[in-house]
Every structure is written in structure tokens, then in C-alpha cells.
GROMACS .gro file of C-alpha atoms in nm:
model
  484
    1UNK     CA    1  -0.042  -1.016  -1.680
    2UNK     CA    2  -0.163  -1.313  -1.884
    3UNK     CA    3  -0.472  -1.515  -1.793
    4UNK     CA    4  -0.252  -1.808  -1.683
    5UNK     CA    5  -0.038  -1.579  -1.462
    6UNK     CA    6  -0.347  -1.417  -1.312
    7UNK     CA    7  -0.496  -1.759  -1.237
    8UNK     CA    8  -0.167  -1.871  -1.081
    9UNK     CA    9  -0.151  -1.557  -0.869
   10UNK     CA   10  -0.509  -1.613  -0.756
   11UNK     CA   11  -0.435  -1.974  -0.665
   12UNK     CA   12  -0.129  -1.872  -0.461
   13UNK     CA   13  -0.332  -1.612  -0.275
   14UNK     CA   14  -0.601  -1.869  -0.201
   15UNK     CA   15  -0.338  -2.111  -0.073
   16UNK     CA   16  -0.196  -1.839   0.152
   17UNK     CA   17  -0.543  -1.766   0.286
   18UNK     CA   18  -0.601  -2.134   0.361
   19UNK     CA   19  -0.264  -2.162   0.537
   20UNK     CA   20  -0.345  -1.859   0.753
   21UNK     CA   21  -0.690  -1.996   0.837
   22UNK     CA   22  -0.530  -2.325   0.945
   23UNK     CA   23  -0.281  -2.137   1.166
   24UNK     CA   24  -0.568  -1.947   1.327
   25UNK     CA   25  -0.749  -2.276   1.394
   26UNK     CA   26  -0.437  -2.420   1.559
   27UNK     CA   27  -0.401  -2.109   1.774
   28UNK     CA   28  -0.765  -2.132   1.878
   29UNK     CA   29  -0.721  -2.497   1.981
   30UNK     CA   30  -0.406  -2.412   2.179
   31UNK     CA   31  -0.582  -2.127   2.359
   32UNK     CA   32  -0.865  -2.364   2.449
   33UNK     CA   33  -0.612  -2.614   2.587
   34UNK     CA   34  -0.447  -2.340   2.795
   35UNK     CA   35  -0.785  -2.237   2.934
   36UNK     CA   36  -0.866  -2.597   3.026
   37UNK     CA   37  -0.529  -2.642   3.201
   38UNK     CA   38  -0.573  -2.312   3.383
   39UNK     CA   39  -0.924  -2.412   3.496
   40UNK     CA   40  -0.786  -2.748   3.612
   41UNK     CA   41  -0.527  -2.573   3.828
   42UNK     CA   42  -0.221  -2.669   3.621
   43UNK     CA   43   0.099  -2.488   3.713
   44UNK     CA   44   0.271  -2.236   3.481
   45UNK     CA   45   0.540  -2.499   3.418
   46UNK     CA   46   0.280  -2.745   3.288
   47UNK     CA   47   0.126  -2.478   3.066
   48UNK     CA   48   0.460  -2.352   2.933
   49UNK     CA   49   0.495  -2.593   2.632
   50UNK     CA   50   0.156  -2.498   2.493
   51UNK     CA   51   0.218  -2.127   2.559
   52UNK     CA   52   0.551  -2.154   2.375
   53UNK     CA   53   0.386  -2.333   2.082
   54UNK     CA   54   0.121  -2.057   2.067
   55UNK     CA   55   0.392  -1.788   2.050
   56UNK     CA   56   0.574  -1.983   1.777
   57UNK     CA   57   0.250  -2.009   1.576
   58UNK     CA   58   0.199  -1.633   1.607
   59UNK     CA   59   0.553  -1.576   1.479
   60UNK     CA   60   0.487  -1.808   1.184
   61UNK     CA   61   0.172  -1.610   1.105
   62UNK     CA   62   0.370  -1.285   1.100
   63UNK     CA   63   0.637  -1.443   0.876
   64UNK     CA   64   0.365  -1.540   0.629
   65UNK     CA   65   0.220  -1.189   0.630
   66UNK     CA   66   0.543  -0.988   0.601
   67UNK     CA   67   0.624  -1.064   0.233
   68UNK     CA   68   0.267  -1.018   0.109
   69UNK     CA   69   0.158  -0.714  -0.090
   70UNK     CA   70  -0.079  -0.479   0.099
   71UNK     CA   71  -0.358  -0.566  -0.146
   72UNK     CA   72  -0.312  -0.938  -0.070
   73UNK     CA   73  -0.328  -0.875   0.304
   74UNK     CA   74  -0.642  -0.669   0.243
   75UNK     CA   75  -0.798  -0.964   0.058
   76UNK     CA   76  -0.714  -1.196   0.348
   77UNK     CA   77  -0.860  -0.956   0.605
   78UNK     CA   78  -1.181  -0.921   0.403
   79UNK     CA   79  -1.210  -1.302   0.381
   80UNK     CA   80  -1.205  -1.359   0.759
   81UNK     CA   81  -1.474  -1.323   1.029
   82UNK     CA   82  -1.423  -1.033   1.268
   83UNK     CA   83  -1.239  -1.218   1.548
   84UNK     CA   84  -0.993  -1.388   1.310
   85UNK     CA   85  -0.957  -1.066   1.110
   86UNK     CA   86  -0.849  -0.873   1.417
   87UNK     CA   87  -0.609  -1.154   1.519
   88UNK     CA   88  -0.436  -1.124   1.179
   89UNK     CA   89  -0.445  -0.742   1.194
   90UNK     CA   90  -0.253  -0.753   1.523
   91UNK     CA   91   0.030  -0.945   1.350
   92UNK     CA   92   0.069  -0.694   1.064
   93UNK     CA   93   0.375  -0.473   1.102
   94UNK     CA   94   0.276  -0.126   1.223
   95UNK     CA   95   0.462   0.048   0.939
   96UNK     CA   96   0.231  -0.123   0.687
   97UNK     CA   97  -0.100  -0.039   0.853
   98UNK     CA   98  -0.166   0.274   0.648
   99UNK     CA   99  -0.110   0.105   0.310
  100UNK     CA  100  -0.342  -0.179   0.404
  101UNK     CA  101  -0.615   0.053   0.532
  102UNK     CA  102  -0.615   0.214   0.187
  103UNK     CA  103  -0.665  -0.125   0.018
  104UNK     CA  104  -0.949  -0.274   0.225
  105UNK     CA  105  -1.316  -0.202   0.164
  106UNK     CA  106  -1.485   0.077   0.359
  107UNK     CA  107  -1.678  -0.165   0.579
  108UNK     CA  108  -1.369  -0.367   0.673
  109UNK     CA  109  -1.162  -0.050   0.726
  110UNK     CA  110  -1.418   0.065   0.980
  111UNK     CA  111  -1.377  -0.257   1.180
  112UNK     CA  112  -0.996  -0.232   1.175
  113UNK     CA  113  -0.983   0.134   1.281
  114UNK     CA  114  -1.226   0.058   1.563
  115UNK     CA  115  -0.967  -0.187   1.701
  116UNK     CA  116  -0.684   0.071   1.698
  117UNK     CA  117  -0.604   0.327   1.966
  118UNK     CA  118  -0.521   0.688   1.883
  119UNK     CA  119  -0.145   0.632   1.883
  120UNK     CA  120  -0.171   0.338   1.643
  121UNK     CA  121  -0.391   0.537   1.407
  122UNK     CA  122  -0.148   0.830   1.404
  123UNK     CA  123   0.148   0.599   1.338
  124UNK     CA  124  -0.043   0.436   1.052
  125UNK     CA  125  -0.151   0.752   0.868
  126UNK     CA  126   0.144   0.989   0.920
  127UNK     CA  127   0.364   0.827   0.646
  128UNK     CA  128   0.088   0.857   0.384
  129UNK     CA  129   0.080   1.115   0.106
  130UNK     CA  130  -0.174   1.398   0.109
  131UNK     CA  131  -0.407   1.234  -0.145
  132UNK     CA  132  -0.397   0.907   0.049
  133UNK     CA  133  -0.469   1.087   0.376
  134UNK     CA  134  -0.771   1.249   0.216
  135UNK     CA  135  -0.907   0.902   0.132
  136UNK     CA  136  -0.887   0.798   0.499
  137UNK     CA  137  -0.984   1.115   0.684
  138UNK     CA  138  -1.360   1.051   0.671
  139UNK     CA  139  -1.314   0.709   0.834
  140UNK     CA  140  -1.090   0.830   1.118
  141UNK     CA  141  -1.226   0.905   1.467
  142UNK     CA  142  -1.305   1.273   1.516
  143UNK     CA  143  -1.067   1.306   1.811
  144UNK     CA  144  -0.770   1.203   1.593
  145UNK     CA  145  -0.816   1.473   1.328
  146UNK     CA  146  -0.681   1.778   1.516
  147UNK     CA  147  -0.362   1.594   1.610
  148UNK     CA  148  -0.325   1.460   1.256
  149UNK     CA  149  -0.365   1.801   1.090
  150UNK     CA  150  -0.125   1.958   1.343
  151UNK     CA  151   0.139   1.695   1.256
  152UNK     CA  152   0.142   1.796   0.887
  153UNK     CA  153   0.358   2.068   0.744
  154UNK     CA  154   0.193   2.365   0.572
  155UNK     CA  155   0.218   2.218   0.222
  156UNK     CA  156   0.075   1.879   0.324
  157UNK     CA  157  -0.206   2.043   0.518
  158UNK     CA  158  -0.296   2.258   0.219
  159UNK     CA  159  -0.295   1.955  -0.011
  160UNK     CA  160  -0.516   1.749   0.222
  161UNK     CA  161  -0.763   2.035   0.256
  162UNK     CA  162  -0.760   2.079  -0.122
  163UNK     CA  163  -0.839   1.712  -0.181
  164UNK     CA  164  -1.115   1.720   0.082
  165UNK     CA  165  -1.280   2.018  -0.087
  166UNK     CA  166  -1.389   1.800  -0.382
  167UNK     CA  167  -1.661   1.536  -0.403
  168UNK     CA  168  -1.551   1.171  -0.395
  169UNK     CA  169  -1.641   1.126  -0.762
  170UNK     CA  170  -1.439   1.427  -0.880
  171UNK     CA  171  -1.084   1.428  -1.014
  172UNK     CA  172  -0.968   1.668  -0.742
  173UNK     CA  173  -1.031   1.406  -0.474
  174UNK     CA  174  -0.813   1.152  -0.658
  175UNK     CA  175  -0.523   1.354  -0.795
  176UNK     CA  176  -0.169   1.289  -0.680
  177UNK     CA  177   0.065   1.573  -0.584
  178UNK     CA  178   0.390   1.376  -0.633
  179UNK     CA  179   0.517   1.459  -0.983
  180UNK     CA  180   0.826   1.574  -1.166
  181UNK     CA  181   0.819   1.912  -1.342
  182UNK     CA  182   1.079   2.062  -1.575
  183UNK     CA  183   1.125   2.381  -1.779
  184UNK     CA  184   1.121   2.393  -2.158
  185UNK     CA  185   1.429   2.617  -2.185
  186UNK     CA  186   1.675   2.351  -2.060
  187UNK     CA  187   1.856   2.073  -2.246
  188UNK     CA  188   1.772   1.703  -2.219
  189UNK     CA  189   2.115   1.649  -2.064
  190UNK     CA  190   2.022   1.890  -1.786
  191UNK     CA  191   1.697   1.700  -1.733
  192UNK     CA  192   1.886   1.369  -1.707
  193UNK     CA  193   2.122   1.515  -1.448
  194UNK     CA  194   1.821   1.648  -1.257
  195UNK     CA  195   1.649   1.308  -1.255
  196UNK     CA  196   1.961   1.136  -1.122
  197UNK     CA  197   1.930   1.344  -0.807
  198UNK     CA  198   1.613   1.155  -0.714
  199UNK     CA  199   1.638   0.839  -0.505
  200UNK     CA  200   1.339   0.716  -0.702
  201UNK     CA  201   1.076   0.867  -0.929
  202UNK     CA  202   0.712   0.885  -0.818
  203UNK     CA  203   0.518   0.568  -0.903
  204UNK     CA  204   0.356   0.555  -1.249
  205UNK     CA  205   0.590   0.822  -1.389
  206UNK     CA  206   0.586   0.778  -1.767
  207UNK     CA  207   0.617   1.147  -1.855
  208UNK     CA  208   0.756   1.470  -1.713
  209UNK     CA  209   0.538   1.780  -1.698
  210UNK     CA  210   0.677   2.092  -1.863
  211UNK     CA  211   0.583   2.422  -1.696
  212UNK     CA  212   0.689   2.783  -1.734
  213UNK     CA  213   0.794   3.020  -1.456
  214UNK     CA  214   0.425   3.082  -1.367
  215UNK     CA  215   0.360   2.704  -1.331
  216UNK     CA  216   0.148   2.701  -1.645
  217UNK     CA  217   0.152   2.362  -1.817
  218UNK     CA  218   0.308   2.401  -2.160
  219UNK     CA  219   0.360   2.037  -2.255
  220UNK     CA  220   0.481   1.693  -2.154
  221UNK     CA  221   0.800   1.502  -2.213
  222UNK     CA  222   0.753   1.122  -2.224
  223UNK     CA  223   1.047   0.942  -2.066
  224UNK     CA  224   1.116   0.734  -2.375
  225UNK     CA  225   1.150   1.054  -2.580
  226UNK     CA  226   1.402   1.177  -2.328
  227UNK     CA  227   1.609   0.861  -2.374
  228UNK     CA  228   1.607   0.835  -2.753
  229UNK     CA  229   1.680   1.200  -2.837
  230UNK     CA  230   2.018   1.370  -2.837
  231UNK     CA  231   2.112   1.515  -2.494
  232UNK     CA  232   2.198   1.844  -2.664
  233UNK     CA  233   1.840   1.909  -2.775
  234UNK     CA  234   1.618   2.145  -2.577
  235UNK     CA  235   1.306   2.031  -2.397
  236UNK     CA  236   1.097   2.279  -2.594
  237UNK     CA  237   1.204   2.113  -2.921
  238UNK     CA  238   1.113   1.761  -2.810
  239UNK     CA  239   0.810   1.801  -2.583
  240UNK     CA  240   0.454   1.752  -2.700
  241UNK     CA  241   0.145   1.950  -2.599
  242UNK     CA  242  -0.068   1.722  -2.382
  243UNK     CA  243  -0.422   1.693  -2.520
  244UNK     CA  244  -0.520   1.467  -2.231
  245UNK     CA  245  -0.543   1.735  -1.965
  246UNK     CA  246  -0.807   1.721  -1.692
  247UNK     CA  247  -0.961   1.958  -1.442
  248UNK     CA  248  -1.026   1.894  -1.070
  249UNK     CA  249  -1.405   1.917  -1.108
  250UNK     CA  250  -1.420   1.659  -1.391
  251UNK     CA  251  -1.615   1.342  -1.324
  252UNK     CA  252  -1.373   1.069  -1.217
  253UNK     CA  253  -1.551   0.791  -1.407
  254UNK     CA  254  -1.546   0.991  -1.732
  255UNK     CA  255  -1.174   1.047  -1.684
  256UNK     CA  256  -1.118   0.677  -1.609
  257UNK     CA  257  -1.283   0.596  -1.941
  258UNK     CA  258  -1.045   0.841  -2.111
  259UNK     CA  259  -0.751   0.660  -1.948
  260UNK     CA  260  -0.880   0.333  -2.089
  261UNK     CA  261  -0.953   0.481  -2.431
  262UNK     CA  262  -0.613   0.647  -2.478
  263UNK     CA  263  -0.401   0.392  -2.284
  264UNK     CA  264  -0.279   0.656  -2.040
  265UNK     CA  265  -0.046   0.588  -1.749
  266UNK     CA  266  -0.053   0.939  -1.603
  267UNK     CA  267  -0.207   1.272  -1.695
  268UNK     CA  268  -0.183   1.632  -1.566
  269UNK     CA  269  -0.457   1.808  -1.370
  270UNK     CA  270  -0.478   2.184  -1.426
  271UNK     CA  271  -0.695   2.461  -1.284
  272UNK     CA  272  -0.910   2.696  -1.491
  273UNK     CA  273  -0.607   2.911  -1.566
  274UNK     CA  274  -0.400   2.619  -1.693
  275UNK     CA  275  -0.174   2.600  -1.386
  276UNK     CA  276  -0.050   2.251  -1.303
  277UNK     CA  277  -0.194   2.145  -0.965
  278UNK     CA  278  -0.156   1.765  -0.966
  279UNK     CA  279  -0.167   1.451  -1.173
  280UNK     CA  280  -0.377   1.139  -1.215
  281UNK     CA  281  -0.232   0.788  -1.240
  282UNK     CA  282  -0.365   0.469  -1.392
  283UNK     CA  283  -0.378   0.283  -1.061
  284UNK     CA  284  -0.627   0.538  -0.924
  285UNK     CA  285  -0.834   0.513  -1.242
  286UNK     CA  286  -0.843   0.133  -1.224
  287UNK     CA  287  -0.981   0.169  -0.871
  288UNK     CA  288  -1.248   0.408  -1.001
  289UNK     CA  289  -1.357   0.162  -1.271
  290UNK     CA  290  -1.364  -0.127  -1.024
  291UNK     CA  291  -1.562   0.070  -0.766
  292UNK     CA  292  -1.808   0.188  -1.030
  293UNK     CA  293  -1.862  -0.170  -1.145
  294UNK     CA  294  -1.914  -0.289  -0.788
  295UNK     CA  295  -2.151  -0.002  -0.718
  296UNK     CA  296  -2.362  -0.082  -1.023
  297UNK     CA  297  -2.374  -0.451  -0.929
  298UNK     CA  298  -2.489  -0.361  -0.576
  299UNK     CA  299  -2.742  -0.109  -0.705
  300UNK     CA  300  -2.900  -0.362  -0.940
  301UNK     CA  301  -2.965  -0.580  -0.636
  302UNK     CA  302  -3.105  -0.289  -0.437
  303UNK     CA  303  -2.813  -0.274  -0.191
  304UNK     CA  304  -2.737   0.075  -0.065
  305UNK     CA  305  -2.368   0.023   0.008
  306UNK     CA  306  -2.086  -0.230   0.001
  307UNK     CA  307  -2.132  -0.480   0.281
  308UNK     CA  308  -1.876  -0.665   0.486
  309UNK     CA  309  -1.973  -1.028   0.427
  310UNK     CA  310  -1.902  -1.097   0.796
  311UNK     CA  311  -2.093  -0.790   0.916
  312UNK     CA  312  -2.333  -0.816   1.208
  313UNK     CA  313  -2.691  -0.920   1.145
  314UNK     CA  314  -2.814  -0.568   1.225
  315UNK     CA  315  -2.569  -0.402   0.983
  316UNK     CA  316  -2.676  -0.637   0.703
  317UNK     CA  317  -3.044  -0.577   0.780
  318UNK     CA  318  -2.997  -0.199   0.753
  319UNK     CA  319  -2.833  -0.243   0.413
  320UNK     CA  320  -3.094  -0.478   0.267
  321UNK     CA  321  -3.435  -0.408   0.420
  322UNK     CA  322  -3.554  -0.125   0.196
  323UNK     CA  323  -3.554  -0.311  -0.135
  324UNK     CA  324  -3.683  -0.628   0.030
  325UNK     CA  325  -3.978  -0.417   0.142
  326UNK     CA  326  -4.025  -0.301  -0.220
  327UNK     CA  327  -4.002  -0.665  -0.331
  328UNK     CA  328  -4.269  -0.762  -0.080
  329UNK     CA  329  -4.504  -0.495  -0.212
  330UNK     CA  330  -4.448  -0.593  -0.576
  331UNK     CA  331  -4.489  -0.963  -0.495
  332UNK     CA  332  -4.816  -0.884  -0.318
  333UNK     CA  333  -4.936  -0.692  -0.625
  334UNK     CA  334  -4.846  -0.989  -0.846
  335UNK     CA  335  -5.035  -1.224  -0.613
  336UNK     CA  336  -5.343  -1.001  -0.628
  337UNK     CA  337  -5.327  -1.006  -1.008
  338UNK     CA  338  -5.335  -1.385  -0.992
  339UNK     CA  339  -5.619  -1.364  -0.739
  340UNK     CA  340  -5.831  -1.170  -0.990
  341UNK     CA  341  -5.827  -1.475  -1.216
  342UNK     CA  342  -5.867  -1.743  -0.949
  343UNK     CA  343  -6.184  -1.873  -1.114
  344UNK     CA  344  -6.012  -1.905  -1.453
  345UNK     CA  345  -5.724  -2.102  -1.301
  346UNK     CA  346  -5.969  -2.339  -1.128
  347UNK     CA  347  -6.146  -2.406  -1.458
  348UNK     CA  348  -5.825  -2.464  -1.656
  349UNK     CA  349  -5.546  -2.600  -1.433
  350UNK     CA  350  -5.294  -2.579  -1.719
  351UNK     CA  351  -5.286  -2.201  -1.666
  352UNK     CA  352  -5.118  -2.245  -1.324
  353UNK     CA  353  -4.833  -2.446  -1.475
  354UNK     CA  354  -4.777  -2.220  -1.778
  355UNK     CA  355  -4.806  -1.868  -1.637
  356UNK     CA  356  -4.463  -1.869  -1.459
  357UNK     CA  357  -4.302  -1.924  -1.800
  358UNK     CA  358  -4.448  -1.603  -1.940
  359UNK     CA  359  -4.345  -1.398  -1.636
  360UNK     CA  360  -3.996  -1.553  -1.612
  361UNK     CA  361  -3.903  -1.501  -1.976
  362UNK     CA  362  -4.033  -1.144  -1.961
  363UNK     CA  363  -3.817  -1.074  -1.654
  364UNK     CA  364  -3.506  -1.214  -1.821
  365UNK     CA  365  -3.565  -1.012  -2.137
  366UNK     CA  366  -3.629  -0.697  -1.938
  367UNK     CA  367  -3.307  -0.743  -1.740
  368UNK     CA  368  -3.113  -0.781  -2.066
  369UNK     CA  369  -3.258  -0.454  -2.196
  370UNK     CA  370  -3.209  -0.262  -1.874
  371UNK     CA  371  -2.847  -0.381  -1.843
  372UNK     CA  372  -2.768  -0.254  -2.192
  373UNK     CA  373  -2.940   0.080  -2.130
  374UNK     CA  374  -2.776   0.144  -1.790
  375UNK     CA  375  -2.433   0.059  -1.936
  376UNK     CA  376  -2.489   0.294  -2.232
  377UNK     CA  377  -2.598   0.571  -1.995
  378UNK     CA  378  -2.284   0.519  -1.785
  379UNK     CA  379  -2.077   0.559  -2.103
  380UNK     CA  380  -2.272   0.874  -2.204
  381UNK     CA  381  -2.386   0.705  -2.525
  382UNK     CA  382  -2.752   0.806  -2.485
  383UNK     CA  383  -2.901   1.150  -2.536
  384UNK     CA  384  -3.255   1.283  -2.565
  385UNK     CA  385  -3.260   1.235  -2.944
  386UNK     CA  386  -3.166   0.867  -2.924
  387UNK     CA  387  -3.430   0.757  -2.671
  388UNK     CA  388  -3.709   0.708  -2.925
  389UNK     CA  389  -3.475   0.520  -3.156
  390UNK     CA  390  -3.377   0.293  -2.869
  391UNK     CA  391  -3.740   0.227  -2.784
  392UNK     CA  392  -3.816   0.135  -3.148
  393UNK     CA  393  -3.514  -0.092  -3.168
  394UNK     CA  394  -3.580  -0.273  -2.837
  395UNK     CA  395  -3.950  -0.314  -2.917
  396UNK     CA  396  -3.859  -0.463  -3.257
  397UNK     CA  397  -3.614  -0.708  -3.095
  398UNK     CA  398  -3.877  -0.808  -2.839
  399UNK     CA  399  -4.143  -0.852  -3.109
  400UNK     CA  400  -3.922  -1.091  -3.306
  401UNK     CA  401  -3.818  -1.281  -2.994
  402UNK     CA  402  -4.178  -1.297  -2.873
  403UNK     CA  403  -4.312  -1.437  -3.199
  404UNK     CA  404  -4.021  -1.684  -3.227
  405UNK     CA  405  -4.001  -1.819  -2.873
  406UNK     CA  406  -4.367  -1.760  -2.802
  407UNK     CA  407  -4.439  -1.976  -3.106
  408UNK     CA  408  -4.209  -2.246  -2.971
  409UNK     CA  409  -4.374  -2.251  -2.628
  410UNK     CA  410  -4.715  -2.232  -2.795
  411UNK     CA  411  -4.639  -2.549  -2.988
  412UNK     CA  412  -4.520  -2.715  -2.667
  413UNK     CA  413  -4.840  -2.610  -2.485
  414UNK     CA  414  -5.050  -2.749  -2.770
  415UNK     CA  415  -4.854  -3.078  -2.761
  416UNK     CA  416  -4.894  -3.110  -2.384
  417UNK     CA  417  -5.262  -3.018  -2.352
  418UNK     CA  418  -5.399  -3.079  -2.706
  419UNK     CA  419  -5.547  -2.729  -2.710
  420UNK     CA  420  -5.478  -2.504  -3.010
  421UNK     CA  421  -5.631  -2.198  -2.845
  422UNK     CA  422  -5.405  -2.241  -2.541
  423UNK     CA  423  -5.099  -2.251  -2.768
  424UNK     CA  424  -5.208  -1.929  -2.942
  425UNK     CA  425  -5.271  -1.758  -2.608
  426UNK     CA  426  -4.922  -1.858  -2.490
  427UNK     CA  427  -4.767  -1.712  -2.806
  428UNK     CA  428  -4.963  -1.387  -2.776
  429UNK     CA  429  -4.894  -1.351  -2.402
  430UNK     CA  430  -4.522  -1.413  -2.447
  431UNK     CA  431  -4.499  -1.156  -2.725
  432UNK     CA  432  -4.694  -0.889  -2.535
  433UNK     CA  433  -4.495  -0.942  -2.214
  434UNK     CA  434  -4.164  -0.914  -2.399
  435UNK     CA  435  -4.287  -0.588  -2.554
  436UNK     CA  436  -4.378  -0.467  -2.203
  437UNK     CA  437  -4.031  -0.570  -2.081
  438UNK     CA  438  -3.862  -0.376  -2.363
  439UNK     CA  439  -4.070  -0.064  -2.296
  440UNK     CA  440  -3.996  -0.078  -1.921
  441UNK     CA  441  -3.630  -0.170  -1.976
  442UNK     CA  442  -3.572   0.159  -2.157
  443UNK     CA  443  -3.823   0.364  -1.960
  444UNK     CA  444  -3.721   0.280  -1.601
  445UNK     CA  445  -3.357   0.405  -1.626
  446UNK     CA  446  -3.470   0.716  -1.815
  447UNK     CA  447  -3.733   0.796  -1.555
  448UNK     CA  448  -3.494   0.742  -1.264
  449UNK     CA  449  -3.233   0.967  -1.428
  450UNK     CA  450  -3.493   1.239  -1.484
  451UNK     CA  451  -3.568   1.240  -1.111
  452UNK     CA  452  -3.199   1.251  -1.019
  453UNK     CA  453  -3.170   0.888  -0.908
  454UNK     CA  454  -2.905   0.632  -0.997
  455UNK     CA  455  -3.054   0.443  -1.297
  456UNK     CA  456  -2.896   0.118  -1.175
  457UNK     CA  457  -3.049   0.141  -0.826
  458UNK     CA  458  -3.285  -0.153  -0.786
  459UNK     CA  459  -3.347  -0.164  -1.162
  460UNK     CA  460  -3.366  -0.544  -1.171
  461UNK     CA  461  -3.619  -0.536  -0.885
  462UNK     CA  462  -3.846  -0.292  -1.068
  463UNK     CA  463  -3.829  -0.463  -1.407
  464UNK     CA  464  -3.902  -0.802  -1.252
  465UNK     CA  465  -4.201  -0.659  -1.067
  466UNK     CA  466  -4.343  -0.511  -1.387
  467UNK     CA  467  -4.292  -0.821  -1.599
  468UNK     CA  468  -4.428  -1.052  -1.329
  469UNK     CA  469  -4.745  -0.855  -1.267
  470UNK     CA  470  -4.783  -0.764  -1.633
  471UNK     CA  471  -4.711  -1.119  -1.750
  472UNK     CA  472  -4.966  -1.271  -1.515
  473UNK     CA  473  -5.229  -1.012  -1.612
  474UNK     CA  474  -5.171  -1.049  -1.986
  475UNK     CA  475  -5.165  -1.430  -1.986
  476UNK     CA  476  -5.457  -1.485  -1.750
  477UNK     CA  477  -5.656  -1.204  -1.913
  478UNK     CA  478  -5.615  -1.353  -2.261
  479UNK     CA  479  -5.695  -1.700  -2.126
  480UNK     CA  480  -6.014  -1.573  -1.960
  481UNK     CA  481  -6.129  -1.404  -2.285
  482UNK     CA  482  -6.044  -1.677  -2.534
  483UNK     CA  483  -6.040  -2.006  -2.344
  484UNK     CA  484  -6.326  -1.988  -2.092
   0.00000   0.00000   0.00000
């Protein structure tokens, strides 16, 4: 999809959201009018026109929802406060509930499932495939699970249990069991006849998996090879061994990067013995990359989990309080650093106006460094041997930037306050704080990884704390020594 098409699609979705919001407003006004008439003692006949208009508006809402893709309905649900969200959810056709539950965020899914009774939940999840069921099982009420598992046939139950046996970030939890397998000792014409028996092929089918009688994967047959070769040729002559084969315990994000690197649409998943047990598809890998990006963005801000933007005050507090507490402690430390030099600030007021510059530039530089390091760690581009080289490189970059931009701000400080020593102190403080930012920007993610923590978790909070406190101490310390 081109950028123009994507922008057009986004605009249409926004227009649909606005139209639905306006319908919900109209329905709210009509309900208020009905309540007023009822309170005033109006007869059912007098209330009938408004009641009829309210039913018509509800029908219009459903007509707007019916043609939308499940992902678009998920976007609309996530963009509405809880009451309006549930009003729209009630107008979604029951046979689409399961698909939409798979698309919405975890927080919004929880609010939707809470509004459903046991029969509605069963009707929503029963049409789903085993891998999709595994994605939802953890969010379903406990009392629904026995009935759900009993409703599955033996093969589906085994597949769901298999998917649930893996961690969320492993390939086994994401693999799809719907795939087409063929034998290598048949002709391409036989394969074509076999494919015509299907009503439709599984989504994202770009290749057929070739297995022997023991279900060992021996190769793959891309569909375009099937079409361009003579029907008389044998599969074994045309197929290619698949180098992009994955195992159920592989890390999902590493595999998603392989999909991006090799432009894969689907790939086989095999066990330790080479038996074909499932496949991965590009749509699942795109979700992995998106979720990883969102998780890193949340972690940098110190958020523990994705948050429904219309969540209750208490739910938002639980998600945010811990790193705000850390921020409070670091801010207090920074304030005490300033307090140590209160006398110096009173003697030279210019220090109060200039010290935020040193701390702010240091924080920005540190965030640049830490972003690059965390990204490289996510891509497995850093090992123990490269850490020292990275430190040397980042310190050199910070030294050059410190001397350059510190010199600029030093000249500005001299021009403003006609004090050469103050300009030199600004240059020195800026350079030293940028060096501190570079050292911490590499060191913080490494230290967190060593202790088994996510290197992105609250990284911006920690680097800002260090550069603020360090910047204040360096600048005010140098000023106290050389200016007073």
C-alpha cells in the first residue's frame, strides 16, 4: 500500500469513527428526551416517535459497522469511552465477535469480555482456529474454559494445548496449524488436481510444504513454481529445500526479523526431529514487530503494560505509579544537589538561568545514546566484545559534541554576562555532562540486561535522572571552584 493509499485509508477510518460518534450522541439525546417524557407522564403513544427514531439510529449504526474490517472495528472500539464502546459492541454481529476480540488490545478485550455472558463468549470463540483460541484463552473467564475445551474435537484440543504450552514470545504460541502438505513422489498435475478440491487455500499460502510418509519436512514448493513448470514434472524435481525453517521454542521477535530480512510470507515450523508441526505467516510476524515496538515505547516511559486510554483512574494509577515514584526520588536527589550550592547561586544569579541548559542537553544526548543501544541489543548486534568499542565511540561523539556546542553556549554566556570564566565553565560543564550521558547511555542497558531486566524499561527515566543530577553537580561545582 502506497503512502497516499495509507493516508486515504486512515482518513476514511477517521471519518467513519466521527460518524459513529455523532450517531452515539444523537442516541444519547434521544434517550434523554424519552426519560424526560417518561418522567413527565407522557403516554407510550407520545413517546413512540422518539422510540422509533432511536431504533432507526441503532439500525444505521449496525449498517455502518457491518462492512468494516474487524481491525477497523477494533480501532473504533479502542477510540471510545467505555459506555459508548459497549453500545457499539452490542451492535456488532455475533458471528464477528471472535475476530474482533483478536484484534483489540488486551485492556479493551478485557472490558468487552466482561460485558458478555457465557453463551455469547462460547458463540464468539467456537469458530476460531486453535492458534487463535490459544491467544484468547488467558482472557476468558475461568468458568467458560471447561465448556470450551469440551466443545473441541480431539485434534483441536491437542492443538490448543500445544499452543498454550509455549511462552507468549515463542514461535510455538504463534504458529498456525492450517497448511497444505504434499508428497514429493507425485506429479505437479496431481498437486493441481488436489488443490482444486479445496474451497479456498489457507490465508497467506505462498508455498506448499513437502513431507514424506513420516511427516518429515523435505522441502517446499512455491505456488509460482507449480504454475510455471510442466504438469508432468515430479514435485521432487521442482521443490526446493527450505532454509528458513523454525522451531517452536525460537524467539518470536528473532523470527519476525528473519521474515523481514528474507521477505517471507510463510515458513514451516518443525520439531527437533524435523517433523512438520505448523507454520508461521507474515501477518502474525507483523503483529509481533508492532507489539515489540509498542512494548519498547511503553517501557521507555516506565509503563508496565499497555493501557486503555479510557481506563478507570485506579487502573491507570496502578500502571503508572511505580516509575513516578522513581522520578520523585531522582528529582529530590537533583534538588538536593542544587541545595548544596545554594550559596554559589545566591552570589552569581546567572548560574540559576544557565544550569538547566547543561542538564537538558545532557538528557537529550543520553536518550539518543540509550535509544541506539537498546535498538542494537534488540537486533542482537551487541556482544561482550563490542561493548568497550561502543563506549569509546559514544564517548568520542560526546566529546566532539560537547566541545562544539559547549563552545557555542560558552560564547553566548560570555556575550550575555560579559564573563569569560563563566563561558569557559559552561563549555567544560557541557562537555563533561555529555561524556557522563554517553557513559550512562551504554552502561544502563548493559547493567539491566546483566540483571535479567528489560533494557528499555524506564531507561529514559534513569538517564534523565543521571544527567540532571550529574549536570547540576558538574556545572555548579565548577562554578564554585572557578568563579567564586
